[in-house]
Short mmCIF file of N, CA and C in Angstrom, two decimals:
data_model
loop_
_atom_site.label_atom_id
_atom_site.label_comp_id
_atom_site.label_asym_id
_atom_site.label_seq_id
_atom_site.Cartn_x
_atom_site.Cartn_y
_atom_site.Cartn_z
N UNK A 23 2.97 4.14 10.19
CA UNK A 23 2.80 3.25 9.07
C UNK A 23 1.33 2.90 8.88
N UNK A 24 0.73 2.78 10.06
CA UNK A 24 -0.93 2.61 9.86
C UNK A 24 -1.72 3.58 9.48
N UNK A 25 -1.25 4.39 9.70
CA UNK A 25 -2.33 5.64 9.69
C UNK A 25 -1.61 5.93 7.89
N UNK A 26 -0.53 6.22 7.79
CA UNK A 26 -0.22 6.31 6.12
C UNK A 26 -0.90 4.83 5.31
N UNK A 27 -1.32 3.79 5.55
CA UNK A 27 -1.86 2.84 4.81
C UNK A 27 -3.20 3.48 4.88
N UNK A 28 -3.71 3.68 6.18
CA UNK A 28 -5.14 4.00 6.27
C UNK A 28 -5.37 5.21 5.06
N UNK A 29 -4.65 6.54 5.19
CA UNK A 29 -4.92 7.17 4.22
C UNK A 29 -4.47 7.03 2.46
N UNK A 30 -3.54 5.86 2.57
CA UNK A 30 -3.68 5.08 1.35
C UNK A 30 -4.67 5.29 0.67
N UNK A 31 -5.91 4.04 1.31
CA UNK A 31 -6.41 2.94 1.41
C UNK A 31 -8.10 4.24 0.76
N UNK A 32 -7.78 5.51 1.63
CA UNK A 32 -8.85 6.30 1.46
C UNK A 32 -8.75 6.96 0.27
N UNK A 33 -7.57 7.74 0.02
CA UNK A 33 -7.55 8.38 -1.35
C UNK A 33 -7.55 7.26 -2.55
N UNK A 34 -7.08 5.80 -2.79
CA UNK A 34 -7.08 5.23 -3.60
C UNK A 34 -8.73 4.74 -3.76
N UNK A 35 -9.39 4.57 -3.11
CA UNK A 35 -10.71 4.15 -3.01
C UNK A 35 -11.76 4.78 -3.75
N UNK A 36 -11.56 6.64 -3.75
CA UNK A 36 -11.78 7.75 -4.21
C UNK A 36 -11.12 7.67 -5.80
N UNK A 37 -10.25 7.22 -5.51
CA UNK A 37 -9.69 7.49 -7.22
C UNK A 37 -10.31 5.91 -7.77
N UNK A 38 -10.32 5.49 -7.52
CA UNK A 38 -11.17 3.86 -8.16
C UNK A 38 -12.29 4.19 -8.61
N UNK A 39 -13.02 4.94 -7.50
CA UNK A 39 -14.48 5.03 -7.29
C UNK A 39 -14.73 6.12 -8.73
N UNK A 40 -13.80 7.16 -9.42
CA UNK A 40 -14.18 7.78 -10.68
C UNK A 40 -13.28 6.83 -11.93
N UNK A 41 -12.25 6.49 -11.50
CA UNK A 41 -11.57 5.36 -12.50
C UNK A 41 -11.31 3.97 -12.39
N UNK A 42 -12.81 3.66 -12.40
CA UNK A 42 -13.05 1.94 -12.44
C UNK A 42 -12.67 1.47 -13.15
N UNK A 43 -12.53 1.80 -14.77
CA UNK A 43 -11.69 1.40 -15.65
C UNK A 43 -10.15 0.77 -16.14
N UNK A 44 -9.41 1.49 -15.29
CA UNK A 44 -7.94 2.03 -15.56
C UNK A 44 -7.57 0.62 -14.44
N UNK A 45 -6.19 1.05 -15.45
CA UNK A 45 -4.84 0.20 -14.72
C UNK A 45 -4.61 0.03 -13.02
N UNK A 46 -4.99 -0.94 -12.47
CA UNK A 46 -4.92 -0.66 -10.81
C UNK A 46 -3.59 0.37 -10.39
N UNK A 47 -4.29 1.25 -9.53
CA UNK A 47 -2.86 1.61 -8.96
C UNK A 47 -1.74 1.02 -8.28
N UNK A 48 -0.53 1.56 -8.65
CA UNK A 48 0.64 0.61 -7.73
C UNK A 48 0.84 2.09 -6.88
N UNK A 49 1.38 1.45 -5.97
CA UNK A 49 1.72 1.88 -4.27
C UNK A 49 3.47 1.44 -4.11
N UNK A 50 4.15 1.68 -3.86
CA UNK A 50 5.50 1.39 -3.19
C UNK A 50 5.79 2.37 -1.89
N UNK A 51 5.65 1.10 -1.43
CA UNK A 51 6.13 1.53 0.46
C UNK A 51 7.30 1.59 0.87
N UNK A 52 8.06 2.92 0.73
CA UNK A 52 9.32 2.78 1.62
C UNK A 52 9.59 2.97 2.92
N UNK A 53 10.05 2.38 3.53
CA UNK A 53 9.82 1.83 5.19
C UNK A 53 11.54 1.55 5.41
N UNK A 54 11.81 1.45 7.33
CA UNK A 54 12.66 1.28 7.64
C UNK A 54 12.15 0.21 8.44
N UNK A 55 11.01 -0.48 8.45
CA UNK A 55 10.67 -1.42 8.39
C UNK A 55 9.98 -1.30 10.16
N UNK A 56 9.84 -0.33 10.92
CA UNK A 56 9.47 -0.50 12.01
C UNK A 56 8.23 0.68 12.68
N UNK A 57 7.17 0.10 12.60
CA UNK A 57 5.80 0.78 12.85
C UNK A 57 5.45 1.00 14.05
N UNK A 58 5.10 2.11 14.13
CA UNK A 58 5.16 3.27 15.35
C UNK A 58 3.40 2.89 16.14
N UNK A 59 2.83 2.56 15.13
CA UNK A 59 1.69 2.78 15.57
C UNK A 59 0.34 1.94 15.20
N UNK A 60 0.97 0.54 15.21
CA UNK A 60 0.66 -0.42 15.96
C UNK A 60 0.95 -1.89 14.58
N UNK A 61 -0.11 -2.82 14.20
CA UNK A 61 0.21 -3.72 13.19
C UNK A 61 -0.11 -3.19 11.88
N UNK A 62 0.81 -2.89 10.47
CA UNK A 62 0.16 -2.47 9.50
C UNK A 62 -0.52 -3.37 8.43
N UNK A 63 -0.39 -5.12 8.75
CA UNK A 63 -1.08 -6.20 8.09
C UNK A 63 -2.58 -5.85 7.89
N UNK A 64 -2.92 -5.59 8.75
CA UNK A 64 -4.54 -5.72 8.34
C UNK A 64 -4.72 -4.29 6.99
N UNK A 65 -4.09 -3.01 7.27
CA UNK A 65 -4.40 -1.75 7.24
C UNK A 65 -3.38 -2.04 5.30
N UNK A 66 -2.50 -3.08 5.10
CA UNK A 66 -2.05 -3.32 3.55
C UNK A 66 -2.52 -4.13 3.21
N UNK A 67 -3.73 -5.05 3.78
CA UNK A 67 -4.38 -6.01 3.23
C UNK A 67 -5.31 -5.48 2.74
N UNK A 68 -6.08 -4.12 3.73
CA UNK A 68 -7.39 -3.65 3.01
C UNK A 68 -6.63 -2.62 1.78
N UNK A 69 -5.55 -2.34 1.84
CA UNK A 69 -5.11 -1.88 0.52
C UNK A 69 -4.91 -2.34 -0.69
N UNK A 70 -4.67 -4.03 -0.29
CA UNK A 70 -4.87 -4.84 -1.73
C UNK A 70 -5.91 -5.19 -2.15
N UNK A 71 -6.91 -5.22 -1.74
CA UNK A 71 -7.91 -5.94 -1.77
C UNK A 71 -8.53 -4.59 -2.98
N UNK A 72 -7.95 -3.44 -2.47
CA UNK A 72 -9.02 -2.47 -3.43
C UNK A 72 -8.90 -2.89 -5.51
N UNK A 73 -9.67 -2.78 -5.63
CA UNK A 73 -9.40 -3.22 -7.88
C UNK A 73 -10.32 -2.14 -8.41
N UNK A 74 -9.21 -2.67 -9.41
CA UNK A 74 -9.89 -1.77 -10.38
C UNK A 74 -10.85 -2.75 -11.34
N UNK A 75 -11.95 -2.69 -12.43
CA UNK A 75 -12.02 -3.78 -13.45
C UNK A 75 -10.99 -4.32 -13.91
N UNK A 76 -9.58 -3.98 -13.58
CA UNK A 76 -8.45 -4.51 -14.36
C UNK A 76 -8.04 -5.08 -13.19
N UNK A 77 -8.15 -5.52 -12.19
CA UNK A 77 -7.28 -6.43 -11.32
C UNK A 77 -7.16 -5.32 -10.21
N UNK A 78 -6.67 -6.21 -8.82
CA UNK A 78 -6.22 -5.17 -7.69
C UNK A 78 -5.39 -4.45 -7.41
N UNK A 79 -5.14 -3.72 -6.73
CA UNK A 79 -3.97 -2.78 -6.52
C UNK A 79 -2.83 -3.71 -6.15
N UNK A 80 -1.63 -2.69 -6.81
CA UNK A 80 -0.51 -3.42 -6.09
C UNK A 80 0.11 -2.84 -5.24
N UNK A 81 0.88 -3.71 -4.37
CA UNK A 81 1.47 -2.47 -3.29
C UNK A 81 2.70 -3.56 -3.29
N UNK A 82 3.89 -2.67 -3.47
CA UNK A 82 5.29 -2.82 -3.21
C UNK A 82 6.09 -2.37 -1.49
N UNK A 83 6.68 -3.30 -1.02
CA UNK A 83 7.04 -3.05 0.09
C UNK A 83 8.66 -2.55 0.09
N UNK A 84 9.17 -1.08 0.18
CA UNK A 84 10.75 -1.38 0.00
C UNK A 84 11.41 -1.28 1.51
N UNK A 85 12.07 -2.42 2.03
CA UNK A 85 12.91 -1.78 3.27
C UNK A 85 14.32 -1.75 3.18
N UNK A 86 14.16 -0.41 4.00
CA UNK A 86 15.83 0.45 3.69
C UNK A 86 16.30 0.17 5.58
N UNK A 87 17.75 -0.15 5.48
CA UNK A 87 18.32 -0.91 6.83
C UNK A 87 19.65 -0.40 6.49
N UNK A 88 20.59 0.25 7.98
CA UNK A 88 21.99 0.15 7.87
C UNK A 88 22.05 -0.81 8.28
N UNK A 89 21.34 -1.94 8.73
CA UNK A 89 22.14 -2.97 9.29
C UNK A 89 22.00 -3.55 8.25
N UNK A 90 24.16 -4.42 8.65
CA UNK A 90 24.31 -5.35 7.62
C UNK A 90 23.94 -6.95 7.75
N UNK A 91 23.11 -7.28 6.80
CA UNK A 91 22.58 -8.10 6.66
C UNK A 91 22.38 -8.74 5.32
N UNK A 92 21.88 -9.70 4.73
CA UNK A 92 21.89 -10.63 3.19
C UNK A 92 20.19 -9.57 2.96
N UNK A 93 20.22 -9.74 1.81
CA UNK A 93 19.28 -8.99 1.15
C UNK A 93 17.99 -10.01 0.80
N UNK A 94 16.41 -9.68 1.39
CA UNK A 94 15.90 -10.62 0.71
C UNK A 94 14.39 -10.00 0.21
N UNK A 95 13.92 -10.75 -0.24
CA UNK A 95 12.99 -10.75 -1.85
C UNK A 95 11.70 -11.42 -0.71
#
């Protein structure tokens, strides 16, 4: 999960860096919610933080679970 934010974090930076202009990119993360390789907070924070002149990126988090459990937002 870190290392996929990290290379997020690199190709979106690259695409900012020729389309400063444009609509921030959105990101949706589908996850089973459990990271192999180590904390991914810091590594989706430096992913939001990236903008475009139009505002920052967004990044969507989706987690997918067989366990049954209430659904939350």
């Amino acid at each position: 999960m870190c290392h996929m934010l990290y290379r997020t974090h690199e190709v979106l930076n690259e695409w900012i860096g020729r389309h400063p202009h444009s609509f921030p990119p959105i990101v949706v993360h589908i996850t089973d919610g459990e990271s192999q390789d180590g904390d991914p907070i810091p590594y989706a924070d430096a992913v939001r933080k990236l903008a475009t002149h139009d505002g920052n990126v967004l990044l969507f988090n989706c987690h997918l679970s067989m366990t049954a459990a209430d659904p939350f937002m």
